[in-house]
XYZ file of C-alpha atoms in Angstrom:
196
model
C -131.646 102.656 144.992
C -128.901 101.471 147.316
C -125.742 101.028 145.307
C -122.848 100.911 147.757
C -122.980 97.443 149.268
C -119.970 98.098 151.527
C -121.785 100.728 153.634
C -125.217 99.189 153.928
C -126.609 98.006 157.217
C -127.041 94.207 157.570
C -130.834 94.308 157.303
C -130.710 96.215 154.028
C -127.989 93.895 152.737
C -130.181 90.846 153.524
C -133.128 92.483 151.730
C -131.031 93.184 148.635
C -129.663 89.639 148.614
C -133.189 88.219 148.974
C -134.435 90.361 146.085
C -131.548 89.389 143.809
C -131.999 85.713 144.632
C -135.750 85.943 144.046
C -135.102 87.609 140.694
C -132.807 84.726 139.746
C -135.452 82.175 140.719
C -138.210 83.940 138.780
C -136.053 84.388 135.696
C -135.733 80.609 135.457
C -139.308 80.466 134.176
C -140.318 84.048 133.334
C -138.749 86.603 130.975
C -137.494 89.735 132.737
C -140.127 91.989 131.163
C -142.885 89.771 132.638
C -141.637 89.639 136.249
C -143.917 91.740 138.442
C -142.989 93.515 141.657
C -145.704 91.574 143.506
C -144.380 88.229 142.324
C -140.817 89.267 143.121
C -141.757 90.372 146.649
C -143.697 87.153 147.332
C -140.707 85.087 146.219
C -138.271 87.188 148.270
C -140.540 87.193 151.319
C -140.597 90.972 151.630
C -143.308 93.609 151.486
C -143.794 95.775 148.372
C -143.080 98.947 150.351
C -139.697 97.496 151.295
C -138.992 96.836 147.620
C -139.855 100.420 146.716
C -137.486 101.748 149.392
C -134.654 100.362 147.268
C -135.863 100.176 143.654
C -138.412 101.836 141.409
C -138.927 98.810 139.168
C -137.913 95.229 138.483
C -135.742 96.572 135.674
C -133.839 98.736 138.143
C -133.224 95.660 140.320
C -131.948 93.790 137.251
C -129.677 96.720 136.466
C -128.207 96.528 139.983
C -127.410 92.843 139.420
C -125.652 93.632 136.158
C -123.841 96.560 137.822
C -121.941 93.961 139.852
C -120.527 92.697 136.569
C -119.899 96.298 135.539
C -117.889 96.967 138.702
C -115.728 93.961 137.909
C -115.203 95.257 134.397
C -113.997 98.695 135.413
C -112.291 97.955 138.745
C -108.868 96.411 139.219
C -108.708 92.703 139.962
C -108.204 92.112 143.674
C -105.083 90.198 144.539
C -103.508 90.590 141.090
C -99.864 91.617 141.420
C -100.034 93.338 138.040
C -103.245 94.086 136.219
C -102.967 93.030 132.625
C -105.577 92.644 129.935
C -105.354 88.866 130.399
C -105.805 88.942 134.225
C -108.682 91.386 133.877
C -110.416 89.382 131.148
C -109.904 86.148 133.095
C -111.442 87.653 136.252
C -114.452 89.044 134.360
C -115.093 85.765 132.522
C -114.677 83.655 135.674
C -117.229 85.887 137.406
C -119.651 85.393 134.522
C -119.006 81.634 134.459
C -119.864 81.367 138.166
C -123.175 83.184 137.594
C -123.831 82.291 133.980
C -127.418 81.128 134.401
C -128.455 84.463 135.919
C -126.476 86.544 133.419
C -127.876 84.437 130.592
C -131.400 85.335 131.659
C -130.519 89.041 131.960
C -128.256 89.509 128.941
C -129.123 86.841 126.395
C -130.806 87.398 123.060
C -133.829 85.377 124.145
C -135.461 87.321 126.982
C -132.585 89.522 128.135
C -132.724 93.283 128.371
C -131.103 95.001 125.347
C -130.313 98.114 127.417
C -128.359 96.008 129.910
C -126.478 94.296 127.074
C -125.528 97.673 125.578
C -124.387 98.995 128.951
C -122.167 95.997 129.660
C -120.770 95.948 126.110
C -119.914 99.629 126.335
C -118.150 99.129 129.695
C -116.074 96.297 128.245
C -115.099 98.432 125.235
C -114.159 101.394 127.449
C -112.033 99.235 129.760
C -110.354 97.640 126.749
C -109.581 101.119 125.426
C -107.747 101.916 128.667
C -105.651 98.766 128.333
C -104.805 99.601 124.720
C -103.923 103.189 125.618
C -101.801 102.207 128.648
C -99.902 99.611 126.593
C -99.484 102.046 123.704
C -100.639 99.089 121.622
C -102.127 101.004 118.684
C -101.723 104.463 117.147
C -103.988 107.079 118.714
C -105.988 107.395 115.504
C -106.808 103.661 115.605
C -107.653 103.562 119.316
C -111.444 104.141 119.084
C -111.948 101.470 116.434
C -109.562 98.890 117.913
C -111.011 99.337 121.413
C -114.459 98.503 120.067
C -113.220 95.575 118.006
C -111.440 94.047 120.999
C -114.061 95.205 123.516
C -116.982 93.749 121.587
C -114.917 90.631 120.944
C -114.311 90.365 124.688
C -118.046 90.721 125.273
C -118.599 87.943 122.731
C -116.682 85.704 125.151
C -119.213 86.649 127.847
C -122.007 85.549 125.513
C -120.149 82.367 124.641
C -119.866 81.490 128.330
C -123.567 82.185 128.878
C -124.438 79.793 126.039
C -122.041 77.010 127.073
C -123.536 73.993 128.751
C -121.302 72.040 131.089
C -117.791 73.044 132.161
C -116.359 76.274 130.806
C -112.715 76.533 129.731
C -112.132 80.242 130.343
C -108.370 80.022 129.749
C -108.894 78.137 126.473
C -111.414 80.726 125.283
C -109.011 83.543 126.104
C -106.132 81.819 124.295
C -108.298 81.315 121.222
C -109.426 84.942 121.322
C -105.922 86.339 121.792
C -104.649 84.238 118.876
C -106.985 86.227 116.630
C -105.582 89.630 117.663
C -102.948 91.108 115.350
C -99.548 90.000 116.665
C -98.130 93.504 117.152
C -101.168 94.524 119.243
C -101.175 91.261 121.205
C -97.463 91.567 122.024
C -98.026 94.967 123.610
C -101.403 94.231 125.151
C -100.528 90.802 126.556
C -96.759 90.787 127.012
C -94.922 87.597 127.869
C -94.223 87.327 131.614
C -90.746 88.562 132.438
C -88.295 85.934 133.640
C -85.814 87.204 136.154
């Protein structure tokens, strides 16, 4: 499978884009576990051998789509002067909101892939753990539990966005979520902006 989009030749990049778009189209009417390689290739306008040059299965293609979300979870936010839990969570949720129909079909309870859900949830929890550790927001003994509580809670926001019809208020969701975090943790994890 081709994973590094930055170093791929233009023809391969077009093929990967066509496959991902075709997967999105097919998932509008067909659960992921029922999408066939033949149907996917017909929709993408590519030959099966071309598909198999890049992926072993439709599930592997779906994983590559979700890996884009995973990269946003673990990587710093581009253009952010200072990466904070809030800027990171905002960037991740905005990304999901922009592609919520596709992520809904890949990660939702009805028809999504449980392995993909677990992978994304785990990435969110691990990234949250780094924020907690860097902010020294909780005692070391509490770090594993609190990272999962906040990480899984953060992932719950992803699910909430996927289930929302109409406009999504990402900032409002984040404010509501942060209000539920213990104040001493929130003060360290999401400090007030400094005024100089």
